[in-house]
PDB file of C-alpha atoms and ligand atoms in Angstrom:
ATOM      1  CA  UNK A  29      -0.045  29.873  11.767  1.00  0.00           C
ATOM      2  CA  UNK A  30       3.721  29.809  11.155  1.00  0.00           C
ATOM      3  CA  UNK A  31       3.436  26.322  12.962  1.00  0.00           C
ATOM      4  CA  UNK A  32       0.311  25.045  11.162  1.00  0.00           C
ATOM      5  CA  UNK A  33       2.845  25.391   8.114  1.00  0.00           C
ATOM      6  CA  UNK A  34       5.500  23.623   8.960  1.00  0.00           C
ATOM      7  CA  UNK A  35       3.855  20.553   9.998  1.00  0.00           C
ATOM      8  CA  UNK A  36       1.914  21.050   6.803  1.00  0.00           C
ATOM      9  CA  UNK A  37       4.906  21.160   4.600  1.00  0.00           C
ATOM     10  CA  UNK A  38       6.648  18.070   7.300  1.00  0.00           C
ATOM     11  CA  UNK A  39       3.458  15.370   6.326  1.00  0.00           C
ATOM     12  CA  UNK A  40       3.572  16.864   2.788  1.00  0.00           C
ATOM     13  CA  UNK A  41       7.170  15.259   2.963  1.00  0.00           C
ATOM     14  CA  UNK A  42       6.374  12.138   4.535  1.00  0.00           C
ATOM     15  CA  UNK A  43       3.643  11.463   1.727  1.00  0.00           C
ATOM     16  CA  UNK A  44       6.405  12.299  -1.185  1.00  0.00           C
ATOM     17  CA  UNK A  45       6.503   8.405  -1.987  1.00  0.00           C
ATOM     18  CA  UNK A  46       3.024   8.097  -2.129  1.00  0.00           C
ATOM     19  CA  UNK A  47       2.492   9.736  -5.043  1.00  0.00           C
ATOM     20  CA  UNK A  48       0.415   7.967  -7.396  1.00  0.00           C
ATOM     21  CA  UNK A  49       2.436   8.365 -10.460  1.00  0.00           C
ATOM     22  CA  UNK A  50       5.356   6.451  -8.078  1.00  0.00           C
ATOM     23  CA  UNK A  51       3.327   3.772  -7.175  1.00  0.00           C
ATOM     24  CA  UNK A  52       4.340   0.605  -8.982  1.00  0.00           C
ATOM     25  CA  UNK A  53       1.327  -1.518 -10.712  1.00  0.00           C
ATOM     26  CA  UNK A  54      -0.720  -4.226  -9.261  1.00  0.00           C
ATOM     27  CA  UNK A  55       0.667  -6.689 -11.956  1.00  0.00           C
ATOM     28  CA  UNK A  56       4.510  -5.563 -10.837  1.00  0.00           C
ATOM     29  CA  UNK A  57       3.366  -5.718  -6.626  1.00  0.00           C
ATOM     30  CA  UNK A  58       1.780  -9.251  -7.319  1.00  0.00           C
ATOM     31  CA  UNK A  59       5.388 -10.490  -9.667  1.00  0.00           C
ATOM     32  CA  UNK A  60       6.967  -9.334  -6.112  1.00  0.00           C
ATOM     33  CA  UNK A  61       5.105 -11.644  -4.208  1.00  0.00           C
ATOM     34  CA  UNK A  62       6.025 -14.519  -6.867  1.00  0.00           C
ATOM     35  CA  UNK A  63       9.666 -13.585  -6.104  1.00  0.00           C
ATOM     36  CA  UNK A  64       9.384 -13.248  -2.330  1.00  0.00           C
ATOM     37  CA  UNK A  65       7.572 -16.542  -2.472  1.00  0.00           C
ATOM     38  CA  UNK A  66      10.695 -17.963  -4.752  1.00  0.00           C
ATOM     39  CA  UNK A  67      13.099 -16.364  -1.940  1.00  0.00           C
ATOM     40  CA  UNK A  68      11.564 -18.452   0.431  1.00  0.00           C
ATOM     41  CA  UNK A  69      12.096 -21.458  -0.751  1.00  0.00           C
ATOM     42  CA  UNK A  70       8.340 -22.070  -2.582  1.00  0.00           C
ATOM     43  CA  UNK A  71       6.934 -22.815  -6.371  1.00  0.00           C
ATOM     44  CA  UNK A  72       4.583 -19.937  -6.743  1.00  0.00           C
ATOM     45  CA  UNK A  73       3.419 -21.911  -9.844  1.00  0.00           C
ATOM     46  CA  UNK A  74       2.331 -24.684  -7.308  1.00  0.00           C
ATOM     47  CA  UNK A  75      -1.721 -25.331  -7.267  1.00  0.00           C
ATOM     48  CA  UNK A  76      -1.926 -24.082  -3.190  1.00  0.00           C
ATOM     49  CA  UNK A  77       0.141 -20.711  -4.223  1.00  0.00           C
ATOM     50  CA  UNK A  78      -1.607 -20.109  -7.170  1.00  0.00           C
ATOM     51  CA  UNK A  79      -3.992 -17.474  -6.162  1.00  0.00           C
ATOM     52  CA  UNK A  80      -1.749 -15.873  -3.278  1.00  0.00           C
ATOM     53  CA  UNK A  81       0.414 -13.344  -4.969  1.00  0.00           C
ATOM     54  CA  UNK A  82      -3.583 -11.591  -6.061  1.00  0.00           C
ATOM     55  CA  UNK A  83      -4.243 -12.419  -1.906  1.00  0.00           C
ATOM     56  CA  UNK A  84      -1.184 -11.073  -0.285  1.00  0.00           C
ATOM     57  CA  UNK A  85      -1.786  -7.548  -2.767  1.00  0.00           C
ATOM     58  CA  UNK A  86      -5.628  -7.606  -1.695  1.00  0.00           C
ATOM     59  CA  UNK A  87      -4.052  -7.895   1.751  1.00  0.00           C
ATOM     60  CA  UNK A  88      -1.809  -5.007   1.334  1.00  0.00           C
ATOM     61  CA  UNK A  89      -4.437  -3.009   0.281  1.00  0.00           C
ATOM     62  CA  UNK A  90      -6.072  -2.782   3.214  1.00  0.00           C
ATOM     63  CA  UNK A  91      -3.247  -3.532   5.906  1.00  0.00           C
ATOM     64  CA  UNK A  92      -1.859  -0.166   4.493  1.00  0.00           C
ATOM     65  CA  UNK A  93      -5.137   2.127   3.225  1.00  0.00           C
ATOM     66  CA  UNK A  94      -3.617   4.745   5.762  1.00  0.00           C
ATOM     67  CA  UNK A  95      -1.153   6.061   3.218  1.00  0.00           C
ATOM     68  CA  UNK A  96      -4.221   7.327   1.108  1.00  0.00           C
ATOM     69  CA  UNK A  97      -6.263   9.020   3.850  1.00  0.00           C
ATOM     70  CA  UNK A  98      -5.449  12.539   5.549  1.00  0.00           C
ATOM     71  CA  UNK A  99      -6.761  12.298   9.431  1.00  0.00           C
ATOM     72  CA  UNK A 100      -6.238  15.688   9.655  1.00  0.00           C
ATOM     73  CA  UNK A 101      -8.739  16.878   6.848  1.00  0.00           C
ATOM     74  CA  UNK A 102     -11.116  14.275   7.988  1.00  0.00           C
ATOM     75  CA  UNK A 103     -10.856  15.159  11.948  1.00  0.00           C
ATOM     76  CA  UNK A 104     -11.352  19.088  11.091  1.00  0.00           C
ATOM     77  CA  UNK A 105     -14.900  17.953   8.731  1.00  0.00           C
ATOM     78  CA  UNK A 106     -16.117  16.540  12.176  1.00  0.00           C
ATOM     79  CA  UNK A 107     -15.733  18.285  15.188  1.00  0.00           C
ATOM     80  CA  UNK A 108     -18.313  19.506  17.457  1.00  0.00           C
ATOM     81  CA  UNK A 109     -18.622  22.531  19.793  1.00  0.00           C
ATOM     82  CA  UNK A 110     -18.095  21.527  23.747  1.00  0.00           C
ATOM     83  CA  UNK A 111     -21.508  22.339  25.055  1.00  0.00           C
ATOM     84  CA  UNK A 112     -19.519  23.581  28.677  1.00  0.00           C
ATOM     85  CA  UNK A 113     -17.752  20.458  29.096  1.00  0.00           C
ATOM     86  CA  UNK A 114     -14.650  20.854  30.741  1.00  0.00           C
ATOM     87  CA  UNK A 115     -13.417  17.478  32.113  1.00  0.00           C
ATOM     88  CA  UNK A 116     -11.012  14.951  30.316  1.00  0.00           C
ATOM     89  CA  UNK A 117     -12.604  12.963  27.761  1.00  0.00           C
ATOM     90  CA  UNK A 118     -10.843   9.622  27.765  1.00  0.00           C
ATOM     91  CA  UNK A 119     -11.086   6.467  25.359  1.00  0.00           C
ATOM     92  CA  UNK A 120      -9.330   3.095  26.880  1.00  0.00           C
ATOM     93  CA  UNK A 121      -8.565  -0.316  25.408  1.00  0.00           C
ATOM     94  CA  UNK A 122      -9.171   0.631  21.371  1.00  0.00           C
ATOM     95  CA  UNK A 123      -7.315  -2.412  19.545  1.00  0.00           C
ATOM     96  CA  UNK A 124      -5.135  -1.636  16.505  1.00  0.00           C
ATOM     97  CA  UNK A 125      -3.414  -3.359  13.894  1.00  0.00           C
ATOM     98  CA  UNK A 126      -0.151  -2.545  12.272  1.00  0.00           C
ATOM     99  CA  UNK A 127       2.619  -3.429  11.066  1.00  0.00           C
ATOM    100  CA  UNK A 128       6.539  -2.400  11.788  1.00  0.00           C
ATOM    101  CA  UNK A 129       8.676  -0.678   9.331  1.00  0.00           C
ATOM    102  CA  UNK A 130      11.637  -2.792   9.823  1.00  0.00           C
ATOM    103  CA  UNK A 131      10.247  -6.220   9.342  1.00  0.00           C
ATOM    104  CA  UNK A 132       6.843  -5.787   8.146  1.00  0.00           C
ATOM    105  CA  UNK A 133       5.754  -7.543  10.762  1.00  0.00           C
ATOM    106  CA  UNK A 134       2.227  -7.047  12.421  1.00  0.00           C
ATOM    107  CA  UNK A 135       2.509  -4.825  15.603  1.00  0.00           C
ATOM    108  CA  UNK A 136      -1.091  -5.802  17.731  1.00  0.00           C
ATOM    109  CA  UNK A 137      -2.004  -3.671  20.882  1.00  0.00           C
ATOM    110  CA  UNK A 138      -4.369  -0.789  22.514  1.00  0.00           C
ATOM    111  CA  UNK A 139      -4.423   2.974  22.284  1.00  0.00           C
ATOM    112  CA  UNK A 140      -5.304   5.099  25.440  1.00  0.00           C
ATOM    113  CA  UNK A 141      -6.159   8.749  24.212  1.00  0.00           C
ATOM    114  CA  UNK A 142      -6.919  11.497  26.231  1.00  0.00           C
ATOM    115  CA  UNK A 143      -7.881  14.882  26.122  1.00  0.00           C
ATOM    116  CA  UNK A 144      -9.022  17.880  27.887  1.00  0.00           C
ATOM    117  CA  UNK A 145     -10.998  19.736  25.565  1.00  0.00           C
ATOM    118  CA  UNK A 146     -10.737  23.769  25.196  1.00  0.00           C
ATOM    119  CA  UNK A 147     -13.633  24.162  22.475  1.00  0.00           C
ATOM    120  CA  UNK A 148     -14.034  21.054  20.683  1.00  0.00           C
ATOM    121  CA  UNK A 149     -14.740  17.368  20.781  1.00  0.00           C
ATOM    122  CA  UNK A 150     -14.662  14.338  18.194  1.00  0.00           C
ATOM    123  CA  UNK A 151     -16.948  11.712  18.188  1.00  0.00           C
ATOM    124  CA  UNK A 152     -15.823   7.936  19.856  1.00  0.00           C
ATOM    125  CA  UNK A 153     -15.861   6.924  16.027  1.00  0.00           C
ATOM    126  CA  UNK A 154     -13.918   9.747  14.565  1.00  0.00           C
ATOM    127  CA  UNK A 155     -10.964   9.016  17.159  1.00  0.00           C
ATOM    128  CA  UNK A 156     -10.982   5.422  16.024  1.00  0.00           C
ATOM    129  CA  UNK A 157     -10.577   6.195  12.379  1.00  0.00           C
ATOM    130  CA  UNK A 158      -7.888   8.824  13.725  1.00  0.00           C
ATOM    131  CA  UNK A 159      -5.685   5.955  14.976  1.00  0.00           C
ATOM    132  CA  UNK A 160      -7.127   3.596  12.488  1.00  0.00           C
ATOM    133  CA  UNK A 161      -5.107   5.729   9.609  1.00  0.00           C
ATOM    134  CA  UNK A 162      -1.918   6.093  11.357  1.00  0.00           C
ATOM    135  CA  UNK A 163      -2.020   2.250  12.256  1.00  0.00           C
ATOM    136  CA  UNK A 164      -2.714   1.324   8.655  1.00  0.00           C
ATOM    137  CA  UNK A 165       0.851   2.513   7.364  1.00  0.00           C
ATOM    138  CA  UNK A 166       4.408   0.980   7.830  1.00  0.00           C
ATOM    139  CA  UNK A 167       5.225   1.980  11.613  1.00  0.00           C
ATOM    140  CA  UNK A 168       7.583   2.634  14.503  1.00  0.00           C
ATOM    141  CA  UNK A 169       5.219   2.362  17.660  1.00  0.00           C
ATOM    142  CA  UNK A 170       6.897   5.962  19.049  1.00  0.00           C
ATOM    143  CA  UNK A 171       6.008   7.743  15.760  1.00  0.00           C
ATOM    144  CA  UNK A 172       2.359   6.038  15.646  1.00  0.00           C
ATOM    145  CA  UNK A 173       2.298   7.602  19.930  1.00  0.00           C
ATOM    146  CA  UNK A 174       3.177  10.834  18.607  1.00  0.00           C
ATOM    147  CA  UNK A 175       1.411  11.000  15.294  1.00  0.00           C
ATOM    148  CA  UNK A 176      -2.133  10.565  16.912  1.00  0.00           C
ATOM    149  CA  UNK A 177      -1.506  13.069  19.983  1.00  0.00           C
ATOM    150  CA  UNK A 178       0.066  15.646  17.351  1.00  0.00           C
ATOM    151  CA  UNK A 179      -3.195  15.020  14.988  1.00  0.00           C
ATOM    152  CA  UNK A 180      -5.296  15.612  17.280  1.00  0.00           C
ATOM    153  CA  UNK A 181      -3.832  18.362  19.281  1.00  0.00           C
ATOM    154  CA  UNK A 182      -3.148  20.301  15.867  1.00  0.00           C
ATOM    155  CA  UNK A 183      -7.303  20.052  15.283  1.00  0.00           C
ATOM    156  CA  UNK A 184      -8.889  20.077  18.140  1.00  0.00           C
ATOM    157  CA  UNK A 185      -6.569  22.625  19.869  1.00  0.00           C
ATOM    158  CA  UNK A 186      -7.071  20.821  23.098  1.00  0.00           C
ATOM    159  CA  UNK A 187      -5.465  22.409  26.472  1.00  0.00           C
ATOM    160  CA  UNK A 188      -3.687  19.037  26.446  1.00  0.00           C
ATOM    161  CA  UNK A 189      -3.476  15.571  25.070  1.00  0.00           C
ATOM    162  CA  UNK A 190      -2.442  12.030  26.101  1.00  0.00           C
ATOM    163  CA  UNK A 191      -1.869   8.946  23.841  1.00  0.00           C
ATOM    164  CA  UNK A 192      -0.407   5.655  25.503  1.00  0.00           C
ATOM    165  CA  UNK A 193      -0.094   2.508  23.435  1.00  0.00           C
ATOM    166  CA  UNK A 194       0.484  -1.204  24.744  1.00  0.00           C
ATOM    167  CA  UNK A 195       1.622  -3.564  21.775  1.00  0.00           C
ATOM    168  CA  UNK A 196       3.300  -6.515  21.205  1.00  0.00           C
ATOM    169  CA  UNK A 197       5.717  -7.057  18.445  1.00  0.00           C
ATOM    170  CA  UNK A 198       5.528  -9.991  16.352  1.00  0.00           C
ATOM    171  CA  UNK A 199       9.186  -9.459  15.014  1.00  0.00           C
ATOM    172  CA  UNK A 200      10.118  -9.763  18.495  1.00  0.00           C
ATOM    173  CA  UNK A 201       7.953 -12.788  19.029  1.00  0.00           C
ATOM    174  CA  UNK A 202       8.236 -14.860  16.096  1.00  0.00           C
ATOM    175  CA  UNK A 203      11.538 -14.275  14.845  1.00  0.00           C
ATOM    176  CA  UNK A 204      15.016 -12.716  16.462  1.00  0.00           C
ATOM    177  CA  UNK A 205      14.804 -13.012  19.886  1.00  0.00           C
ATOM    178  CA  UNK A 206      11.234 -14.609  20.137  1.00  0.00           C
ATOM    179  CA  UNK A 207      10.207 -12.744  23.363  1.00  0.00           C
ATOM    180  CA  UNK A 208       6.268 -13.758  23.280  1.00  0.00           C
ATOM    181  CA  UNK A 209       5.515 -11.846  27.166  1.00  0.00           C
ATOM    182  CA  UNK A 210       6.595  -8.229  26.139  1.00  0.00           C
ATOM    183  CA  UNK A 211       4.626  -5.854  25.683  1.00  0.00           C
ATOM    184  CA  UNK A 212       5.848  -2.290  24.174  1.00  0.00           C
ATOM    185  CA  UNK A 213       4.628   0.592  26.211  1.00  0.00           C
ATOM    186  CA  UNK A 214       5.100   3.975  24.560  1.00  0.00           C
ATOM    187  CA  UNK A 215       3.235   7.258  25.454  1.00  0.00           C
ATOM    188  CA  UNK A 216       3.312  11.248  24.229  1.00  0.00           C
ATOM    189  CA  UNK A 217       1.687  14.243  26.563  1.00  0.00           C
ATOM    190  CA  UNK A 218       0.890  18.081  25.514  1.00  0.00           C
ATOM    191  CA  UNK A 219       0.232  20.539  26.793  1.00  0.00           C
ATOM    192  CA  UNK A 220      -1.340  19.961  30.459  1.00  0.00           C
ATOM    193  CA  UNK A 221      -1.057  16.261  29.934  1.00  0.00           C
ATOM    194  CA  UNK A 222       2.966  17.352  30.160  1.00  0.00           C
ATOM    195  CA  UNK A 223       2.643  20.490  32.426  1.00  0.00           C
ATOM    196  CA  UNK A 224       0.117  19.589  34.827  1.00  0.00           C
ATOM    197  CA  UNK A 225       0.889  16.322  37.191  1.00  0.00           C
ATOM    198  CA  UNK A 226      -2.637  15.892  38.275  1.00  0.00           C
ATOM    199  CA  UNK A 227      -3.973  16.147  34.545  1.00  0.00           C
ATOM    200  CA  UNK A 228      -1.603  13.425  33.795  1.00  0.00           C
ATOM    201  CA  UNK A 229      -2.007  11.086  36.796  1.00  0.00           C
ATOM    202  CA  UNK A 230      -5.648  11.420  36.538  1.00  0.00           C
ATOM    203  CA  UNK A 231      -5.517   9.982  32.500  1.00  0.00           C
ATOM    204  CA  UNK A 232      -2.671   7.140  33.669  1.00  0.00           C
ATOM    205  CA  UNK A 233      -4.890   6.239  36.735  1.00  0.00           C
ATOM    206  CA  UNK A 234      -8.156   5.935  34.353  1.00  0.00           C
ATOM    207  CA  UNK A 235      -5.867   3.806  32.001  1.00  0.00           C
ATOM    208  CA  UNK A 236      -4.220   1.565  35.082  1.00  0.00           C
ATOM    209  CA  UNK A 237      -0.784   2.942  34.261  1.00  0.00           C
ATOM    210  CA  UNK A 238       1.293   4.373  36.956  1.00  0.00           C
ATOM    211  CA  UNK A 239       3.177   7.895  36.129  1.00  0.00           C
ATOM    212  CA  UNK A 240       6.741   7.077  36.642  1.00  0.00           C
ATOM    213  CA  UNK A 241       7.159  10.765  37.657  1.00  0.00           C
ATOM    214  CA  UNK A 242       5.510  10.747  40.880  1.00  0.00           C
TER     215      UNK A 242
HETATM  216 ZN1   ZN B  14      10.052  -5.162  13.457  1.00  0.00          ZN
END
């Protein structure tokens, strides 16, 4: 319990800025867009710029709509009881969107998640919208890794959990050192995923990934 707390009081922390009465209006977002566009070199007055200071906050709106959704609250709404199932339950190859806190620059890739269950499962969709939330907020591909296993180890209660996520970088491809063949491989285990060897190797080998460990 004393641990359900403090991660309870660490997201309450992370969501501090969020706070509605901090949030700046859509008038003052879209003036920021005028100036970003003036920054760059642009007229935002200009008839093909017009409309895209409106656009780019429209954009924002949903590139970011994690910030006002809590995954946990949602995940613990719609869990179901096991049934007797006692085998990994494994979800490959879901695409994501994000974007990276440093440059704001869209962050494309896959999630693996894995999990052995102890009591109770999630639907395909509810595990989507789990990574879904965390993807649609300013990220650092390790934190997003860790962020969905934590989620969904803190709900579920799981024996174990494994989250792997392949991405590419588009900071890293269109700007700075504009690597386009690199892929960002990042990856958090609990629980059995970390403790038992077989557990893991049996999630990387349904995922194509080789344990390093081994
Ligand atoms: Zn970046």
């Amino acid at each position: 319990m004393a641990k359900r707390a403090r991660l309870n009081q660490r997201s309450e922390k992370r969501s501090a800025p969020l706070d509605s009465a901090a949030r700046p209006s859509r008038a003052s977002a879209e003036a920021a867009v005028r100036t970003l566009i003036r920054w760059a070199g642009d007229d935002p007055d200009r008839e093909g710029l017009v409309g895209t200071p409106a656009r780019v906050v429209r954009a924002y709106e949903e590139w970011f709509a994690g910030y006002f959704e809590d995954p946990r609250a949602y995940l613990k709404r719609t869990f179901e009881e096991v049934g007797g199932y006692d085998e990994i339950v494994l979800l490959r190859d879901i695409r994501f969107e994000s974007h990276c806190e440093h440059h704001i620059a869209p962050i494309i890739g896959r999630v693996h998640i894995g999990y052995l269950p102890r009591n109770r499962i999630v639907g395909i969709s509810k595990l989507i919208r789990l990574i879904d939330v965390y993807a649609k907020r300013l990220q650092v591909q390790e934190k997003m890794t860790a962020e969905i296993a934590k989620c969904l180890k803190s709900v579920l209660n799981p024996f174990g959990v494994g989250v792997v996520v392949e991405a590419a970088h588009e900071c890293m491809t269109t700007r700075g050192v504009h690597k386009t063949d690199v892929t960002m491989v990042t990856s958090c285990m609990l629980g059995t995923f970390r403790t038992r060897a077989e557990t893991r190797q049996e999630f990387l080998a349904a995922i194509n990934l080789k344990d390093a460990s081994l």
